[in-house]
mmCIF file of C-alpha atoms in Angstrom:
data_model
loop_
_atom_site.group_PDB
_atom_site.id
_atom_site.type_symbol
_atom_site.label_atom_id
_atom_site.label_comp_id
_atom_site.label_asym_id
_atom_site.label_seq_id
_atom_site.Cartn_x
_atom_site.Cartn_y
_atom_site.Cartn_z
ATOM 1 C CA MET B 267 -50.741 -23.905 -18.021
ATOM 2 C CA ASP B 268 -49.263 -27.524 -17.879
ATOM 3 C CA ASP B 269 -45.638 -28.137 -16.923
ATOM 4 C CA ILE B 270 -43.109 -30.790 -18.375
ATOM 5 C CA ARG B 271 -43.969 -33.253 -15.769
ATOM 6 C CA SER B 272 -47.887 -33.358 -16.549
ATOM 7 C CA LEU B 273 -47.158 -33.490 -20.387
ATOM 8 C CA ILE B 274 -45.015 -36.634 -19.579
ATOM 9 C CA ARG B 275 -47.510 -38.164 -17.335
ATOM 10 C CA ALA B 276 -50.103 -37.759 -20.117
ATOM 11 C CA VAL B 277 -48.111 -39.287 -22.665
ATOM 12 C CA ASN B 278 -47.181 -42.287 -20.555
ATOM 13 C CA LEU B 279 -51.013 -43.038 -19.780
ATOM 14 C CA GLU B 280 -51.466 -42.760 -23.584
ATOM 15 C CA LEU B 281 -48.554 -45.272 -24.445
ATOM 16 C CA SER B 282 -49.078 -47.541 -21.556
ATOM 17 C CA PRO B 283 -51.628 -49.983 -23.208
ATOM 18 C CA VAL B 284 -49.446 -50.178 -26.288
ATOM 19 C CA PHE B 285 -46.260 -50.609 -24.323
ATOM 20 C CA GLU B 286 -47.994 -53.501 -22.328
ATOM 21 C CA GLU B 287 -49.386 -55.392 -25.289
ATOM 22 C CA LYS B 288 -45.920 -55.086 -27.009
ATOM 23 C CA LEU B 289 -44.206 -56.435 -24.000
ATOM 24 C CA ARG B 290 -46.729 -59.350 -23.585
ATOM 25 C CA GLN B 291 -46.092 -60.439 -27.229
ATOM 26 C CA LEU B 292 -42.124 -60.404 -26.590
ATOM 27 C CA LEU B 293 -42.360 -62.306 -23.282
ATOM 28 C CA ALA B 294 -44.850 -64.884 -24.802
ATOM 29 C CA ASP B 295 -42.132 -66.800 -26.433
ATOM 30 C CA LYS B 296 -39.548 -66.721 -23.736
ATOM 31 C CA ASP B 297 -38.157 -69.757 -21.880
ATOM 32 C CA ARG B 298 -39.937 -70.254 -18.479
ATOM 33 C CA ASP B 299 -36.670 -70.442 -16.421
ATOM 34 C CA TRP B 300 -35.556 -67.292 -17.968
ATOM 35 C CA LEU B 301 -38.721 -65.506 -16.974
ATOM 36 C CA VAL B 302 -38.503 -66.833 -13.570
ATOM 37 C CA ASP B 303 -34.976 -65.324 -13.402
ATOM 38 C CA GLN B 304 -35.920 -61.969 -14.630
ATOM 39 C CA VAL B 305 -38.600 -61.817 -12.283
ATOM 40 C CA VAL B 306 -36.286 -62.686 -9.248
ATOM 41 C CA ARG B 307 -33.583 -60.171 -10.635
ATOM 42 C CA LEU B 308 -36.479 -57.507 -10.614
ATOM 43 C CA SER B 309 -37.469 -58.031 -6.937
ATOM 44 C CA LEU B 310 -33.797 -57.824 -5.557
ATOM 45 C CA ASP B 311 -32.007 -54.650 -4.786
ATOM 46 C CA ALA B 312 -28.754 -53.698 -6.277
ATOM 47 C CA HIS B 313 -26.557 -55.475 -3.570
ATOM 48 C CA GLY B 314 -28.538 -58.745 -4.178
ATOM 49 C CA LEU B 315 -27.960 -58.314 -8.162
ATOM 50 C CA ARG B 316 -24.362 -57.668 -7.754
ATOM 51 C CA GLU B 317 -24.022 -61.000 -5.524
ATOM 52 C CA ILE B 318 -25.790 -62.937 -8.389
ATOM 53 C CA ASP B 319 -23.705 -61.674 -11.002
ATOM 54 C CA ARG B 320 -20.375 -62.198 -9.039
ATOM 55 C CA ARG B 321 -21.662 -65.879 -8.389
ATOM 56 C CA SER B 322 -22.637 -66.286 -12.048
ATOM 57 C CA GLU B 323 -19.286 -64.958 -13.099
ATOM 58 C CA ARG B 324 -17.343 -67.424 -10.752
ATOM 59 C CA GLU B 325 -19.254 -70.298 -11.836
ATOM 60 C CA ALA B 326 -18.659 -69.478 -15.600
ATOM 61 C CA LYS B 327 -15.020 -69.257 -14.819
ATOM 62 C CA ALA B 328 -14.843 -72.406 -13.105
ATOM 63 C CA ARG B 329 -16.558 -74.133 -16.089
ATOM 64 C CA ALA B 330 -14.205 -72.593 -18.371
ATOM 65 C CA ARG B 331 -11.146 -73.652 -16.189
ATOM 66 C CA ALA B 332 -12.396 -77.153 -15.985
ATOM 67 C CA ALA B 333 -13.025 -77.204 -19.836
ATOM 68 C CA ARG B 334 -9.552 -75.906 -20.562
ATOM 69 C CA LEU B 335 -7.915 -78.394 -18.210
ATOM 70 C CA GLU B 336 -9.674 -81.345 -19.969
ATOM 71 C CA ARG B 337 -8.258 -79.988 -23.489
ATOM 72 C CA VAL B 338 -4.819 -79.618 -21.979
ATOM 73 C CA ARG B 339 -4.926 -83.245 -20.724
ATOM 74 C CA ALA B 340 -5.923 -84.295 -24.117
ATOM 75 C CA LEU B 341 -2.981 -82.489 -25.755
ATOM 76 C CA ARG B 342 -0.362 -84.664 -23.577
ATOM 77 C CA LEU B 343 2.085 -82.222 -24.528
ATOM 78 C CA ASP B 344 5.754 -83.152 -24.440
ATOM 79 C CA ALA B 345 8.832 -82.024 -25.956
ATOM 80 C CA SER B 346 8.335 -83.361 -29.612
ATOM 81 C CA GLY B 347 4.877 -81.731 -29.230
ATOM 82 C CA VAL B 348 6.221 -78.454 -28.340
ATOM 83 C CA ALA B 349 8.914 -78.526 -31.147
ATOM 84 C CA GLU B 350 6.304 -79.245 -33.755
ATOM 85 C CA PHE B 351 4.097 -76.423 -32.543
ATOM 86 C CA VAL B 352 7.016 -74.136 -32.823
ATOM 87 C CA ALA B 353 7.972 -75.212 -36.290
ATOM 88 C CA THR B 354 4.469 -74.643 -37.357
ATOM 89 C CA HIS B 355 3.503 -71.546 -35.795
ATOM 90 C CA ARG B 356 6.594 -69.518 -34.850
ATOM 91 C CA PRO B 357 6.765 -68.114 -38.601
ATOM 92 C CA THR B 358 2.924 -67.298 -38.359
ATOM 93 C CA THR B 359 1.873 -63.474 -39.170
ATOM 94 C CA ARG B 360 -1.233 -61.660 -39.521
ATOM 95 C CA ASP B 361 -0.723 -61.883 -43.306
ATOM 96 C CA SER B 362 -0.463 -65.449 -43.418
ATOM 97 C CA LEU B 363 -3.515 -65.928 -41.000
ATOM 98 C CA ILE B 364 -5.529 -63.983 -43.473
ATOM 99 C CA ALA B 365 -4.281 -66.077 -46.460
ATOM 100 C CA SER B 366 -5.087 -69.354 -44.707
ATOM 101 C CA GLY B 367 -8.596 -68.065 -43.802
ATOM 102 C CA HIS B 368 -8.205 -67.911 -40.038
ATOM 103 C CA LEU B 369 -8.374 -64.186 -39.875
ATOM 104 C CA LEU B 370 -10.734 -61.992 -42.239
ATOM 105 C CA ALA B 371 -9.141 -59.473 -44.499
ATOM 106 C CA ASP B 372 -11.019 -56.660 -43.010
ATOM 107 C CA ALA B 373 -10.064 -57.291 -39.318
ATOM 108 C CA PRO B 374 -9.356 -54.067 -37.456
ATOM 109 C CA ALA B 375 -5.751 -52.814 -38.239
ATOM 110 C CA LYS B 376 -3.042 -53.796 -35.726
ATOM 111 C CA GLY B 377 -2.829 -51.414 -32.825
ATOM 112 C CA THR B 378 -6.361 -50.790 -32.639
ATOM 113 C CA GLU B 379 -9.253 -52.655 -30.779
ATOM 114 C CA LEU B 380 -9.192 -56.187 -29.635
ATOM 115 C CA LEU B 381 -10.321 -58.725 -32.305
ATOM 116 C CA THR B 382 -13.537 -60.380 -31.490
ATOM 117 C CA SER B 383 -15.190 -63.756 -33.146
ATOM 118 C CA ALA B 384 -16.410 -61.351 -35.931
ATOM 119 C CA SER B 385 -13.084 -60.886 -37.287
ATOM 120 C CA ARG B 386 -12.293 -64.900 -36.986
ATOM 121 C CA SER B 387 -13.247 -67.732 -39.025
ATOM 122 C CA ALA B 388 -14.575 -70.986 -37.247
ATOM 123 C CA ALA B 389 -10.942 -72.393 -37.940
ATOM 124 C CA GLY B 390 -9.570 -68.982 -36.427
ATOM 125 C CA GLU B 391 -11.544 -69.789 -33.294
ATOM 126 C CA GLU B 392 -10.285 -73.068 -33.023
ATOM 127 C CA LEU B 393 -6.547 -71.878 -33.567
ATOM 128 C CA LEU B 394 -7.000 -69.276 -30.881
ATOM 129 C CA GLU B 395 -8.296 -71.587 -28.210
ATOM 130 C CA TYR B 396 -5.519 -74.144 -29.298
ATOM 131 C CA ALA B 397 -2.893 -71.560 -28.649
ATOM 132 C CA LYS B 398 -4.209 -70.520 -25.268
ATOM 133 C CA ASP B 399 -4.448 -74.178 -24.217
ATOM 134 C CA VAL B 400 -0.714 -74.800 -25.539
ATOM 135 C CA LEU B 401 0.277 -71.632 -23.500
ATOM 136 C CA PHE B 402 -1.560 -72.862 -20.301
ATOM 137 C CA ALA B 403 0.241 -76.201 -20.707
ATOM 138 C CA LEU B 404 3.745 -74.648 -21.335
ATOM 139 C CA LEU B 405 3.541 -72.273 -18.290
ATOM 140 C CA PHE B 406 1.458 -74.453 -15.822
ATOM 141 C CA GLY B 407 1.378 -77.990 -17.156
ATOM 142 C CA ASP B 408 2.406 -80.913 -15.007
ATOM 143 C CA ALA B 409 1.588 -84.494 -14.400
ATOM 144 C CA SER B 410 -1.843 -83.551 -13.333
ATOM 145 C CA THR B 411 -2.412 -82.408 -16.890
ATOM 146 C CA LEU B 412 -0.361 -85.136 -18.614
ATOM 147 C CA THR B 413 2.140 -82.517 -19.605
ATOM 148 C CA SER B 414 5.547 -84.094 -19.781
ATOM 149 C CA LEU B 415 8.297 -81.558 -20.107
ATOM 150 C CA ASP B 416 11.818 -81.970 -18.333
ATOM 151 C CA ARG B 417 11.875 -78.549 -16.550
ATOM 152 C CA VAL B 418 15.490 -78.130 -15.148
ATOM 153 C CA GLN B 419 15.403 -74.288 -14.838
ATOM 154 C CA GLN B 420 13.257 -71.433 -13.598
ATOM 155 C CA GLU B 421 12.327 -68.555 -15.912
ATOM 156 C CA LEU B 422 10.472 -65.343 -15.225
ATOM 157 C CA LEU B 423 8.049 -64.430 -18.191
ATOM 158 C CA THR B 424 6.902 -60.959 -18.069
ATOM 159 C CA PHE B 425 4.603 -59.201 -20.751
ATOM 160 C CA ALA B 426 2.654 -56.207 -21.006
ATOM 161 C CA LEU B 427 -1.091 -55.693 -22.271
ATOM 162 C CA PRO B 428 -3.388 -52.634 -22.480
ATOM 163 C CA VAL B 429 -5.710 -52.975 -19.387
ATOM 164 C CA ALA B 430 -8.718 -52.969 -22.109
ATOM 165 C CA LYS B 431 -7.323 -56.068 -23.646
ATOM 166 C CA ALA B 432 -6.086 -58.028 -20.479
ATOM 167 C CA GLY B 433 -9.115 -60.267 -20.587
ATOM 168 C CA ALA B 434 -7.721 -62.032 -23.495
ATOM 169 C CA LEU B 435 -5.696 -63.688 -21.020
ATOM 170 C CA ASP B 436 -8.026 -63.913 -18.050
ATOM 171 C CA PHE B 437 -7.245 -67.904 -17.997
ATOM 172 C CA MET B 438 -3.758 -67.389 -16.764
ATOM 173 C CA ARG B 439 -3.182 -68.323 -13.081
ATOM 174 C CA ALA B 440 -0.308 -68.209 -10.712
ATOM 175 C CA SER B 441 0.427 -64.820 -12.124
ATOM 176 C CA THR B 442 1.197 -61.476 -10.700
ATOM 177 C CA GLU B 443 -0.605 -58.389 -12.385
ATOM 178 C CA ILE B 444 1.083 -55.001 -12.049
ATOM 179 C CA THR B 445 -0.541 -51.852 -13.289
ATOM 180 C CA ALA B 446 1.801 -49.592 -15.412
ATOM 181 C CA ALA B 447 1.808 -46.717 -17.670
ATOM 182 C CA GLY B 448 3.235 -47.052 -21.178
ATOM 183 C CA THR B 449 4.318 -44.914 -23.920
ATOM 184 C CA TRP B 450 4.385 -46.118 -27.587
ATOM 185 C CA GLN B 451 5.102 -43.893 -30.583
ATOM 186 C CA ASP B 452 3.951 -45.594 -33.700
ATOM 187 C CA PRO B 453 5.823 -44.790 -36.810
ATOM 188 C CA GLU B 454 2.582 -45.111 -38.832
ATOM 189 C CA SER B 455 0.509 -43.148 -36.537
ATOM 190 C CA VAL B 456 -2.065 -46.005 -36.153
ATOM 191 C CA SER B 457 -1.841 -46.293 -32.252
ATOM 192 C CA ASN B 458 0.169 -43.689 -30.631
ATOM 193 C CA ASP B 459 -0.217 -43.813 -26.909
ATOM 194 C CA GLU B 460 0.858 -41.563 -24.232
ATOM 195 C CA ARG B 461 1.003 -42.751 -20.810
ATOM 196 C CA ALA B 462 -1.450 -45.743 -21.613
ATOM 197 C CA ALA B 463 -3.038 -47.859 -18.893
ATOM 198 C CA ASN B 464 -1.142 -51.084 -19.285
ATOM 199 C CA THR B 465 -1.166 -54.474 -17.066
ATOM 200 C CA LEU B 466 2.131 -56.243 -16.665
ATOM 201 C CA LEU B 467 1.816 -60.070 -16.120
ATOM 202 C CA GLU B 468 4.539 -61.955 -14.476
ATOM 203 C CA VAL B 469 4.629 -65.815 -14.582
ATOM 204 C CA GLN B 470 7.353 -68.115 -13.149
ATOM 205 C CA TYR B 471 7.619 -71.390 -15.124
ATOM 206 C CA GLY B 472 9.993 -74.240 -15.563
ATOM 207 C CA ASP B 473 11.957 -74.636 -18.907
ATOM 208 C CA THR B 474 13.802 -77.230 -20.398
ATOM 209 C CA ALA B 475 17.602 -77.162 -20.818
ATOM 210 C CA ASP B 476 17.408 -76.175 -24.512
ATOM 211 C CA GLU B 477 14.728 -73.423 -23.518
ATOM 212 C CA LEU B 478 12.149 -75.246 -25.724
ATOM 213 C CA VAL B 479 9.372 -74.022 -23.407
ATOM 214 C CA GLY B 480 10.338 -70.349 -23.934
ATOM 215 C CA HIS B 481 10.200 -70.820 -27.518
ATOM 216 C CA GLY B 482 6.829 -72.405 -27.394
ATOM 217 C CA VAL B 483 5.482 -69.407 -25.211
ATOM 218 C CA ILE B 484 6.565 -66.796 -27.737
ATOM 219 C CA ALA B 485 5.120 -68.919 -30.560
ATOM 220 C CA ALA B 486 1.878 -69.139 -28.702
ATOM 221 C CA LEU B 487 1.694 -65.362 -27.591
ATOM 222 C CA GLY B 488 2.297 -64.427 -31.362
ATOM 223 C CA LEU B 489 -0.620 -66.407 -32.370
ATOM 224 C CA ILE B 490 -2.768 -65.049 -29.545
ATOM 225 C CA ASN B 491 -1.789 -61.497 -30.446
ATOM 226 C CA ASN B 492 -2.574 -61.901 -34.217
ATOM 227 C CA LEU B 493 -5.890 -63.654 -33.572
ATOM 228 C CA GLU B 494 -7.049 -61.586 -30.529
ATOM 229 C CA VAL B 495 -5.036 -59.062 -28.614
ATOM 230 C CA ASN B 496 -3.933 -56.974 -31.920
ATOM 231 C CA GLU B 497 -1.242 -55.090 -30.633
ATOM 232 C CA GLN B 498 1.706 -53.999 -33.253
ATOM 233 C CA VAL B 499 4.265 -54.973 -30.580
ATOM 234 C CA LEU B 500 3.232 -57.356 -27.626
ATOM 235 C CA TYR B 501 6.120 -56.842 -25.203
ATOM 236 C CA ALA B 502 7.392 -60.118 -23.765
ATOM 237 C CA ARG B 503 10.715 -60.953 -21.669
ATOM 238 C CA MET B 504 11.955 -64.101 -20.159
ATOM 239 C CA ILE B 505 14.615 -64.169 -17.724
ATOM 240 C CA ASP B 506 16.597 -66.815 -15.755
ATOM 241 C CA VAL B 507 15.446 -66.916 -12.007
ATOM 242 C CA GLU B 508 18.632 -67.972 -10.079
ATOM 243 C CA GLN B 509 16.712 -68.233 -6.648
ATOM 244 C CA THR B 510 13.035 -68.020 -5.794
ATOM 245 C CA THR B 511 10.784 -67.355 -3.041
ATOM 246 C CA LEU B 512 8.315 -70.134 -4.319
ATOM 247 C CA ILE B 513 8.959 -72.495 -1.434
ATOM 248 C CA SER B 514 6.595 -75.632 -0.927
#
C-alpha cells in the first residue's frame, strides 16, 4: 500500500509539465536584468542573500537620505518659513485633513494600524513628505542644508512610538532610541495597550530664543501622526538642556 510520500511524488510528476509551462509563460515577459538577479539569488546560500539584502537596504537608505537633503536645501527654511508653517499646520486635525482631501474618510481609526499610501491622496503623500522634510530641517538643519535659524539654546526632544510604527521616522539621525513598555487605557476602547512595546526617541536640537523651532516640531509631528503614525496620543516632550556632553 502506498504511503503519503509516494502519493505526493506521483502528483508532482503529473503536475510538473503544467507547472513548467506556466512558469515559462510568466518569465517570458520579465526584464532580463531582473531574471539575472533572480538566478544569482537562487544560487546563493542564506548568508549571501542576507548580505545582498543588507547592502540593498543600505543603498536605498543612502539614496533616500540624499533625496531628502536635496529637498531640505530647496526649502531654505528660516524663521519666517517656520512661522508660516506653524500658522498653517498647527491647527490641522484628522477631520480637517479628510475635509481637504489629504486623507481618505475610510482610513483606519486612530489608535489602530499605521496609515499607508492607500489611505492618502496624492496631495496627502506630498504633505507627509513635506512635514518630514520640515521636521528634519528643524532638528538637524544648518548651513549645509541652507537652513537659517538663530539657534541660541539647546533643547531635548523625547517622543514615544510603538515599535511597529517606528519606521515612519526612520529618516531621523543623531537620535537615541530606547526600548520601553507603555500602558494606554483608551476611554473609547479602540486601542487599549497593556505593557505595549514602544520606542523612545531622544534628539537634542538647537532652538531660537522664542522657541519657534519647538512650535514647528509639534506642528510637523502632528501632521505626521495624522497622516501616517495614527496614534490617538503621540507623546512628545521638550526640555531645556543646561549642559550637554555633545563636545566637538
